[in-house]
């Protein structure tokens, strides 16, 4: 499915009936050949928007998967780069792709880092975190950052109800809720549980100062708004680089 190197429909079905951790262990060898891997265009737009806010010393990729986020961290961070994920299979692929980075197996809802990083990023992972769990994730990232450190991630604008994507994502989330009501272990992956307003509130509650910046390279919607924004959550204190005012 997706390409000759990607998973088959049967493999995806087996993954979807597994836990999140085991499902990604199964998918890991073929993950980079699926649409689920964050596209290079989004990674490059994020790196471009962050470039003027750096350089940074040490970088952290939260829910790193197979290590795509290193495309952002390596050019921006002058020190060590670390990825954390709870899937051993995904981390094995990340180690192969980026042997010069550090890889840690752990639960992002209970991060154990303290004042170790200057830049943290995450890509496409918030849908794996239930809204009730999001405060713990953001609190852990806040602890992991040094004073003045920055947590940054892109977030897409919600599709219009007139768009086919709106109904496709709604249908996917409803199907996942039915699946999780009927089958154990649950597989947490929702597209509509992390709207920008809720994310901003949870980041602020964790102690971050939050702004956003449009990722202009990724285009605009029909209403003129950006298709993607970059969330910039700053941990108060110094040293650090002040984020430019966002929208």
PDB file of C-alpha atoms in Angstrom:
ATOM      1  CA  UNK A   1       0.000   0.000   0.000  1.00  0.00           C
ATOM      2  CA  UNK A   2       1.174   3.598  -0.801  1.00  0.00           C
ATOM      3  CA  UNK A   3       4.270   2.306  -2.641  1.00  0.00           C
ATOM      4  CA  UNK A   4       6.048  -0.948  -3.440  1.00  0.00           C
ATOM      5  CA  UNK A   5       8.063  -0.507  -0.236  1.00  0.00           C
ATOM      6  CA  UNK A   6       5.085   0.398   1.951  1.00  0.00           C
ATOM      7  CA  UNK A   7       2.855  -1.820   4.101  1.00  0.00           C
ATOM      8  CA  UNK A   8       0.080  -3.943   2.670  1.00  0.00           C
ATOM      9  CA  UNK A   9      -3.556  -3.445   3.632  1.00  0.00           C
ATOM     10  CA  UNK A  10      -3.324  -6.592   5.754  1.00  0.00           C
ATOM     11  CA  UNK A  11      -0.264  -5.275   7.586  1.00  0.00           C
ATOM     12  CA  UNK A  12      -2.065  -2.005   8.326  1.00  0.00           C
ATOM     13  CA  UNK A  13      -5.084  -3.905   9.627  1.00  0.00           C
ATOM     14  CA  UNK A  14      -2.887  -5.936  11.991  1.00  0.00           C
ATOM     15  CA  UNK A  15      -1.235  -2.737  13.175  1.00  0.00           C
ATOM     16  CA  UNK A  16      -4.589  -1.029  13.773  1.00  0.00           C
ATOM     17  CA  UNK A  17      -5.745  -3.946  15.948  1.00  0.00           C
ATOM     18  CA  UNK A  18      -2.609  -3.765  18.092  1.00  0.00           C
ATOM     19  CA  UNK A  19      -1.613  -1.372  20.856  1.00  0.00           C
ATOM     20  CA  UNK A  20      -0.023   1.891  19.747  1.00  0.00           C
ATOM     21  CA  UNK A  21       3.421   0.687  20.820  1.00  0.00           C
ATOM     22  CA  UNK A  22       3.226  -2.749  19.209  1.00  0.00           C
ATOM     23  CA  UNK A  23       1.491  -1.361  16.142  1.00  0.00           C
ATOM     24  CA  UNK A  24       4.374   0.998  15.479  1.00  0.00           C
ATOM     25  CA  UNK A  25       6.903  -1.737  16.196  1.00  0.00           C
ATOM     26  CA  UNK A  26       5.265  -3.685  13.369  1.00  0.00           C
ATOM     27  CA  UNK A  27       5.037  -0.709  11.017  1.00  0.00           C
ATOM     28  CA  UNK A  28       8.524   0.680  11.717  1.00  0.00           C
ATOM     29  CA  UNK A  29      10.504  -0.964   8.865  1.00  0.00           C
ATOM     30  CA  UNK A  30       8.073   0.465   6.284  1.00  0.00           C
ATOM     31  CA  UNK A  31       6.944   3.617   8.076  1.00  0.00           C
ATOM     32  CA  UNK A  32       9.031   6.023   5.983  1.00  0.00           C
ATOM     33  CA  UNK A  33       7.249   4.731   2.867  1.00  0.00           C
ATOM     34  CA  UNK A  34       3.803   5.768   4.122  1.00  0.00           C
ATOM     35  CA  UNK A  35       1.967   9.128   4.189  1.00  0.00           C
ATOM     36  CA  UNK A  36       2.121   8.975   7.999  1.00  0.00           C
ATOM     37  CA  UNK A  37       5.735  10.128   7.989  1.00  0.00           C
ATOM     38  CA  UNK A  38       5.902  13.935   8.231  1.00  0.00           C
ATOM     39  CA  UNK A  39       6.636  15.293   4.732  1.00  0.00           C
ATOM     40  CA  UNK A  40       9.990  16.963   4.118  1.00  0.00           C
ATOM     41  CA  UNK A  41       8.169  20.149   3.103  1.00  0.00           C
ATOM     42  CA  UNK A  42       6.720  20.570   6.592  1.00  0.00           C
ATOM     43  CA  UNK A  43      10.070  19.756   8.205  1.00  0.00           C
ATOM     44  CA  UNK A  44      11.919  22.229   5.999  1.00  0.00           C
ATOM     45  CA  UNK A  45       9.355  24.991   6.577  1.00  0.00           C
ATOM     46  CA  UNK A  46       9.686  24.451  10.325  1.00  0.00           C
ATOM     47  CA  UNK A  47      13.478  24.597  10.162  1.00  0.00           C
ATOM     48  CA  UNK A  48      13.312  27.767   8.093  1.00  0.00           C
ATOM     49  CA  UNK A  49      11.012  29.490  10.567  1.00  0.00           C
ATOM     50  CA  UNK A  50      13.221  28.510  13.515  1.00  0.00           C
ATOM     51  CA  UNK A  51      16.517  29.492  11.924  1.00  0.00           C
ATOM     52  CA  UNK A  52      16.296  33.150  12.934  1.00  0.00           C
ATOM     53  CA  UNK A  53      15.502  32.139  16.537  1.00  0.00           C
ATOM     54  CA  UNK A  54      18.681  30.074  16.920  1.00  0.00           C
ATOM     55  CA  UNK A  55      21.277  28.842  17.036  1.00  0.00           C
ATOM     56  CA  UNK A  56      20.422  26.405  19.790  1.00  0.00           C
ATOM     57  CA  UNK A  57      22.700  24.102  21.734  1.00  0.00           C
ATOM     58  CA  UNK A  58      20.942  20.797  22.503  1.00  0.00           C
ATOM     59  CA  UNK A  59      17.819  19.530  20.754  1.00  0.00           C
ATOM     60  CA  UNK A  60      15.048  17.068  21.655  1.00  0.00           C
ATOM     61  CA  UNK A  61      12.561  15.363  19.327  1.00  0.00           C
ATOM     62  CA  UNK A  62       9.478  14.305  21.307  1.00  0.00           C
ATOM     63  CA  UNK A  63       7.786  11.191  19.846  1.00  0.00           C
ATOM     64  CA  UNK A  64      10.633  10.963  17.362  1.00  0.00           C
ATOM     65  CA  UNK A  65       9.474   7.902  15.416  1.00  0.00           C
ATOM     66  CA  UNK A  66      12.047   6.959  12.793  1.00  0.00           C
ATOM     67  CA  UNK A  67      13.936  10.218  13.281  1.00  0.00           C
ATOM     68  CA  UNK A  68      12.506  12.548  10.629  1.00  0.00           C
ATOM     69  CA  UNK A  69      12.752  15.456  13.070  1.00  0.00           C
ATOM     70  CA  UNK A  70      16.539  15.295  12.879  1.00  0.00           C
ATOM     71  CA  UNK A  71      16.153  17.054   9.535  1.00  0.00           C
ATOM     72  CA  UNK A  72      15.139  20.074  11.654  1.00  0.00           C
ATOM     73  CA  UNK A  73      17.357  19.670  14.704  1.00  0.00           C
ATOM     74  CA  UNK A  74      20.713  18.931  13.107  1.00  0.00           C
ATOM     75  CA  UNK A  75      21.084  22.206  11.172  1.00  0.00           C
ATOM     76  CA  UNK A  76      19.862  24.280  14.142  1.00  0.00           C
ATOM     77  CA  UNK A  77      21.481  22.685  17.186  1.00  0.00           C
ATOM     78  CA  UNK A  78      25.200  22.951  17.842  1.00  0.00           C
ATOM     79  CA  UNK A  79      25.285  20.337  20.627  1.00  0.00           C
ATOM     80  CA  UNK A  80      23.733  16.903  21.015  1.00  0.00           C
ATOM     81  CA  UNK A  81      20.424  15.853  19.511  1.00  0.00           C
ATOM     82  CA  UNK A  82      18.170  13.344  21.248  1.00  0.00           C
ATOM     83  CA  UNK A  83      15.003  11.552  20.209  1.00  0.00           C
ATOM     84  CA  UNK A  84      12.531   9.891  22.563  1.00  0.00           C
ATOM     85  CA  UNK A  85       9.817   7.393  21.625  1.00  0.00           C
ATOM     86  CA  UNK A  86       8.216   4.356  23.249  1.00  0.00           C
ATOM     87  CA  UNK A  87       8.392   2.112  20.171  1.00  0.00           C
ATOM     88  CA  UNK A  88      11.565   0.032  20.099  1.00  0.00           C
ATOM     89  CA  UNK A  89      10.959  -0.698  16.419  1.00  0.00           C
ATOM     90  CA  UNK A  90      10.776   2.970  15.463  1.00  0.00           C
ATOM     91  CA  UNK A  91      13.896   3.753  17.504  1.00  0.00           C
ATOM     92  CA  UNK A  92      15.792   0.962  15.745  1.00  0.00           C
ATOM     93  CA  UNK A  93      15.049   2.596  12.404  1.00  0.00           C
ATOM     94  CA  UNK A  94      16.032   6.005  13.788  1.00  0.00           C
ATOM     95  CA  UNK A  95      19.398   4.662  14.980  1.00  0.00           C
ATOM     96  CA  UNK A  96      20.117   3.294  11.517  1.00  0.00           C
ATOM     97  CA  UNK A  97      19.258   6.585   9.853  1.00  0.00           C
ATOM     98  CA  UNK A  98      21.009   8.859  12.375  1.00  0.00           C
ATOM     99  CA  UNK A  99      23.726   6.972  14.289  1.00  0.00           C
ATOM    100  CA  UNK A 100      25.239  10.229  15.533  1.00  0.00           C
ATOM    101  CA  UNK A 101      22.120  11.147  17.563  1.00  0.00           C
ATOM    102  CA  UNK A 102      21.043   9.829  20.964  1.00  0.00           C
ATOM    103  CA  UNK A 103      17.907   7.701  21.136  1.00  0.00           C
ATOM    104  CA  UNK A 104      15.924   7.079  24.309  1.00  0.00           C
ATOM    105  CA  UNK A 105      13.028   4.694  24.772  1.00  0.00           C
ATOM    106  CA  UNK A 106      10.479   6.283  27.050  1.00  0.00           C
ATOM    107  CA  UNK A 107       6.898   7.409  27.582  1.00  0.00           C
ATOM    108  CA  UNK A 108       6.481  11.064  26.627  1.00  0.00           C
ATOM    109  CA  UNK A 109       3.741  11.351  29.245  1.00  0.00           C
ATOM    110  CA  UNK A 110       6.452  10.865  31.875  1.00  0.00           C
ATOM    111  CA  UNK A 111       9.635  12.449  30.503  1.00  0.00           C
ATOM    112  CA  UNK A 112      12.615  12.191  32.842  1.00  0.00           C
ATOM    113  CA  UNK A 113      14.792  15.021  31.491  1.00  0.00           C
ATOM    114  CA  UNK A 114      15.550  18.096  33.618  1.00  0.00           C
ATOM    115  CA  UNK A 115      16.888  21.368  32.166  1.00  0.00           C
ATOM    116  CA  UNK A 116      18.828  19.555  29.411  1.00  0.00           C
ATOM    117  CA  UNK A 117      17.670  21.053  26.104  1.00  0.00           C
ATOM    118  CA  UNK A 118      17.340  24.409  24.370  1.00  0.00           C
ATOM    119  CA  UNK A 119      14.975  23.359  21.564  1.00  0.00           C
ATOM    120  CA  UNK A 120      12.287  20.676  21.579  1.00  0.00           C
ATOM    121  CA  UNK A 121      10.164  19.716  18.570  1.00  0.00           C
ATOM    122  CA  UNK A 122       7.449  17.217  17.786  1.00  0.00           C
ATOM    123  CA  UNK A 123       5.834  16.255  14.487  1.00  0.00           C
ATOM    124  CA  UNK A 124       2.508  14.523  13.895  1.00  0.00           C
ATOM    125  CA  UNK A 125       2.399  12.992  17.366  1.00  0.00           C
ATOM    126  CA  UNK A 126      -0.227  14.936  19.324  1.00  0.00           C
ATOM    127  CA  UNK A 127      -3.006  12.776  17.893  1.00  0.00           C
ATOM    128  CA  UNK A 128      -1.543   9.867  19.855  1.00  0.00           C
ATOM    129  CA  UNK A 129      -2.060  11.788  23.103  1.00  0.00           C
ATOM    130  CA  UNK A 130      -5.520  11.995  24.624  1.00  0.00           C
ATOM    131  CA  UNK A 131      -6.566  15.516  25.664  1.00  0.00           C
ATOM    132  CA  UNK A 132      -6.472  14.489  29.339  1.00  0.00           C
ATOM    133  CA  UNK A 133      -2.858  13.325  28.896  1.00  0.00           C
ATOM    134  CA  UNK A 134      -1.623  16.415  27.051  1.00  0.00           C
ATOM    135  CA  UNK A 135      -0.886  18.487  30.197  1.00  0.00           C
ATOM    136  CA  UNK A 136       1.522  15.808  31.445  1.00  0.00           C
ATOM    137  CA  UNK A 137       3.338  15.776  28.091  1.00  0.00           C
ATOM    138  CA  UNK A 138       3.689  19.562  28.028  1.00  0.00           C
ATOM    139  CA  UNK A 139       4.793  19.665  31.673  1.00  0.00           C
ATOM    140  CA  UNK A 140       7.490  17.102  30.882  1.00  0.00           C
ATOM    141  CA  UNK A 141       8.756  19.105  27.913  1.00  0.00           C
ATOM    142  CA  UNK A 142       8.779  22.231  30.100  1.00  0.00           C
ATOM    143  CA  UNK A 143      10.983  20.416  32.657  1.00  0.00           C
ATOM    144  CA  UNK A 144      13.252  19.114  29.907  1.00  0.00           C
ATOM    145  CA  UNK A 145      14.018  22.605  28.586  1.00  0.00           C
ATOM    146  CA  UNK A 146      16.541  24.975  30.052  1.00  0.00           C
ATOM    147  CA  UNK A 147      15.354  28.489  31.005  1.00  0.00           C
ATOM    148  CA  UNK A 148      14.602  30.351  27.796  1.00  0.00           C
ATOM    149  CA  UNK A 149      14.228  27.072  25.884  1.00  0.00           C
ATOM    150  CA  UNK A 150      11.737  26.718  23.030  1.00  0.00           C
ATOM    151  CA  UNK A 151       9.171  24.015  22.229  1.00  0.00           C
ATOM    152  CA  UNK A 152       8.055  24.252  18.587  1.00  0.00           C
ATOM    153  CA  UNK A 153       5.753  22.225  16.364  1.00  0.00           C
ATOM    154  CA  UNK A 154       3.598  22.796  13.262  1.00  0.00           C
ATOM    155  CA  UNK A 155      -0.155  22.514  13.478  1.00  0.00           C
ATOM    156  CA  UNK A 156      -2.506  22.479  10.519  1.00  0.00           C
ATOM    157  CA  UNK A 157      -5.570  24.649  10.122  1.00  0.00           C
ATOM    158  CA  UNK A 158      -8.820  22.686  10.472  1.00  0.00           C
ATOM    159  CA  UNK A 159     -10.407  21.855   7.123  1.00  0.00           C
ATOM    160  CA  UNK A 160     -13.662  23.510   6.170  1.00  0.00           C
ATOM    161  CA  UNK A 161     -16.873  21.455   6.526  1.00  0.00           C
ATOM    162  CA  UNK A 162     -17.225  21.967   2.782  1.00  0.00           C
ATOM    163  CA  UNK A 163     -13.988  20.033   2.254  1.00  0.00           C
ATOM    164  CA  UNK A 164     -13.801  16.303   1.706  1.00  0.00           C
ATOM    165  CA  UNK A 165     -10.900  16.234   4.186  1.00  0.00           C
ATOM    166  CA  UNK A 166     -13.223  17.437   6.949  1.00  0.00           C
ATOM    167  CA  UNK A 167     -15.511  14.452   6.531  1.00  0.00           C
ATOM    168  CA  UNK A 168     -12.647  12.011   5.969  1.00  0.00           C
ATOM    169  CA  UNK A 169     -10.974  13.025   9.242  1.00  0.00           C
ATOM    170  CA  UNK A 170     -14.281  13.042  11.088  1.00  0.00           C
ATOM    171  CA  UNK A 171     -15.023   9.562   9.758  1.00  0.00           C
ATOM    172  CA  UNK A 172     -11.573   8.303  10.751  1.00  0.00           C
ATOM    173  CA  UNK A 173     -11.917   9.599  14.310  1.00  0.00           C
ATOM    174  CA  UNK A 174     -15.398   8.098  14.659  1.00  0.00           C
ATOM    175  CA  UNK A 175     -14.120   4.761  13.367  1.00  0.00           C
ATOM    176  CA  UNK A 176     -11.261   4.841  15.883  1.00  0.00           C
ATOM    177  CA  UNK A 177     -13.685   5.565  18.733  1.00  0.00           C
ATOM    178  CA  UNK A 178     -15.837   2.598  17.718  1.00  0.00           C
ATOM    179  CA  UNK A 179     -12.743   0.398  17.390  1.00  0.00           C
ATOM    180  CA  UNK A 180     -11.516   1.414  20.837  1.00  0.00           C
ATOM    181  CA  UNK A 181     -14.917   0.844  22.387  1.00  0.00           C
ATOM    182  CA  UNK A 182     -15.043  -2.696  21.020  1.00  0.00           C
ATOM    183  CA  UNK A 183     -11.426  -3.839  20.985  1.00  0.00           C
ATOM    184  CA  UNK A 184      -8.556  -3.972  23.459  1.00  0.00           C
ATOM    185  CA  UNK A 185      -5.861  -2.805  23.660  1.00  0.00           C
ATOM    186  CA  UNK A 186      -6.858   0.652  22.392  1.00  0.00           C
ATOM    187  CA  UNK A 187      -5.048   2.333  19.517  1.00  0.00           C
ATOM    188  CA  UNK A 188      -4.949   6.066  20.194  1.00  0.00           C
ATOM    189  CA  UNK A 189      -4.775   8.080  16.983  1.00  0.00           C
ATOM    190  CA  UNK A 190      -7.191  10.946  16.458  1.00  0.00           C
ATOM    191  CA  UNK A 191      -6.990  13.901  14.079  1.00  0.00           C
ATOM    192  CA  UNK A 192      -9.517  16.217  15.734  1.00  0.00           C
ATOM    193  CA  UNK A 193      -8.487  16.186  19.414  1.00  0.00           C
ATOM    194  CA  UNK A 194      -5.762  18.856  19.352  1.00  0.00           C
ATOM    195  CA  UNK A 195      -7.219  22.161  18.047  1.00  0.00           C
ATOM    196  CA  UNK A 196      -4.920  25.152  18.337  1.00  0.00           C
ATOM    197  CA  UNK A 197      -6.960  26.874  21.041  1.00  0.00           C
ATOM    198  CA  UNK A 198      -6.887  23.857  23.358  1.00  0.00           C
ATOM    199  CA  UNK A 199      -3.198  23.271  22.703  1.00  0.00           C
ATOM    200  CA  UNK A 200      -2.390  26.894  23.538  1.00  0.00           C
ATOM    201  CA  UNK A 201      -4.318  26.689  26.798  1.00  0.00           C
ATOM    202  CA  UNK A 202      -2.532  23.513  27.868  1.00  0.00           C
ATOM    203  CA  UNK A 203       0.865  24.955  26.983  1.00  0.00           C
ATOM    204  CA  UNK A 204       0.137  28.116  28.971  1.00  0.00           C
ATOM    205  CA  UNK A 205      -1.020  26.029  31.937  1.00  0.00           C
ATOM    206  CA  UNK A 206       2.310  24.156  31.795  1.00  0.00           C
ATOM    207  CA  UNK A 207       4.163  27.477  32.155  1.00  0.00           C
ATOM    208  CA  UNK A 208       4.975  28.364  28.564  1.00  0.00           C
ATOM    209  CA  UNK A 209       4.622  31.748  26.889  1.00  0.00           C
ATOM    210  CA  UNK A 210       2.926  30.893  23.599  1.00  0.00           C
ATOM    211  CA  UNK A 211       2.909  32.569  20.194  1.00  0.00           C
ATOM    212  CA  UNK A 212       2.386  31.264  16.673  1.00  0.00           C
ATOM    213  CA  UNK A 213       3.891  32.111  13.308  1.00  0.00           C
ATOM    214  CA  UNK A 214       2.425  31.280   9.879  1.00  0.00           C
ATOM    215  CA  UNK A 215       4.415  28.808   7.794  1.00  0.00           C
ATOM    216  CA  UNK A 216       4.013  30.788   4.595  1.00  0.00           C
ATOM    217  CA  UNK A 217       5.949  28.291   2.478  1.00  0.00           C
ATOM    218  CA  UNK A 218       3.152  25.759   2.974  1.00  0.00           C
ATOM    219  CA  UNK A 219       0.532  27.943   1.309  1.00  0.00           C
ATOM    220  CA  UNK A 220      -2.757  29.512   2.312  1.00  0.00           C
ATOM    221  CA  UNK A 221      -6.349  28.403   2.528  1.00  0.00           C
ATOM    222  CA  UNK A 222      -9.123  29.763   0.336  1.00  0.00           C
ATOM    223  CA  UNK A 223     -10.046  32.202   3.112  1.00  0.00           C
ATOM    224  CA  UNK A 224      -6.503  33.637   3.060  1.00  0.00           C
ATOM    225  CA  UNK A 225      -5.362  32.081   6.330  1.00  0.00           C
ATOM    226  CA  UNK A 226      -2.211  29.955   6.499  1.00  0.00           C
ATOM    227  CA  UNK A 227      -2.548  26.218   5.988  1.00  0.00           C
ATOM    228  CA  UNK A 228      -0.064  25.657   8.809  1.00  0.00           C
ATOM    229  CA  UNK A 229       1.155  27.615  11.802  1.00  0.00           C
ATOM    230  CA  UNK A 230       4.232  27.006  13.885  1.00  0.00           C
ATOM    231  CA  UNK A 231       3.481  26.939  17.600  1.00  0.00           C
ATOM    232  CA  UNK A 232       6.300  28.611  19.568  1.00  0.00           C
ATOM    233  CA  UNK A 233       6.143  27.830  23.292  1.00  0.00           C
ATOM    234  CA  UNK A 234       8.898  29.551  25.263  1.00  0.00           C
ATOM    235  CA  UNK A 235       9.981  28.524  28.765  1.00  0.00           C
ATOM    236  CA  UNK A 236      10.521  31.747  30.707  1.00  0.00           C
ATOM    237  CA  UNK A 237      14.017  32.730  31.752  1.00  0.00           C
ATOM    238  CA  UNK A 238      17.415  33.358  30.269  1.00  0.00           C
ATOM    239  CA  UNK A 239      19.483  32.564  28.302  1.00  0.00           C
ATOM    240  CA  UNK A 240      17.292  32.344  25.240  1.00  0.00           C
ATOM    241  CA  UNK A 241      16.198  34.083  22.077  1.00  0.00           C
ATOM    242  CA  UNK A 242      12.964  35.998  22.122  1.00  0.00           C
ATOM    243  CA  UNK A 243      10.354  34.662  19.749  1.00  0.00           C
ATOM    244  CA  UNK A 244       9.083  37.184  17.254  1.00  0.00           C
ATOM    245  CA  UNK A 245       5.473  38.250  17.782  1.00  0.00           C
ATOM    246  CA  UNK A 246       3.097  35.798  16.194  1.00  0.00           C
ATOM    247  CA  UNK A 247      -0.450  36.036  15.075  1.00  0.00           C
TER     248      UNK A 247
END
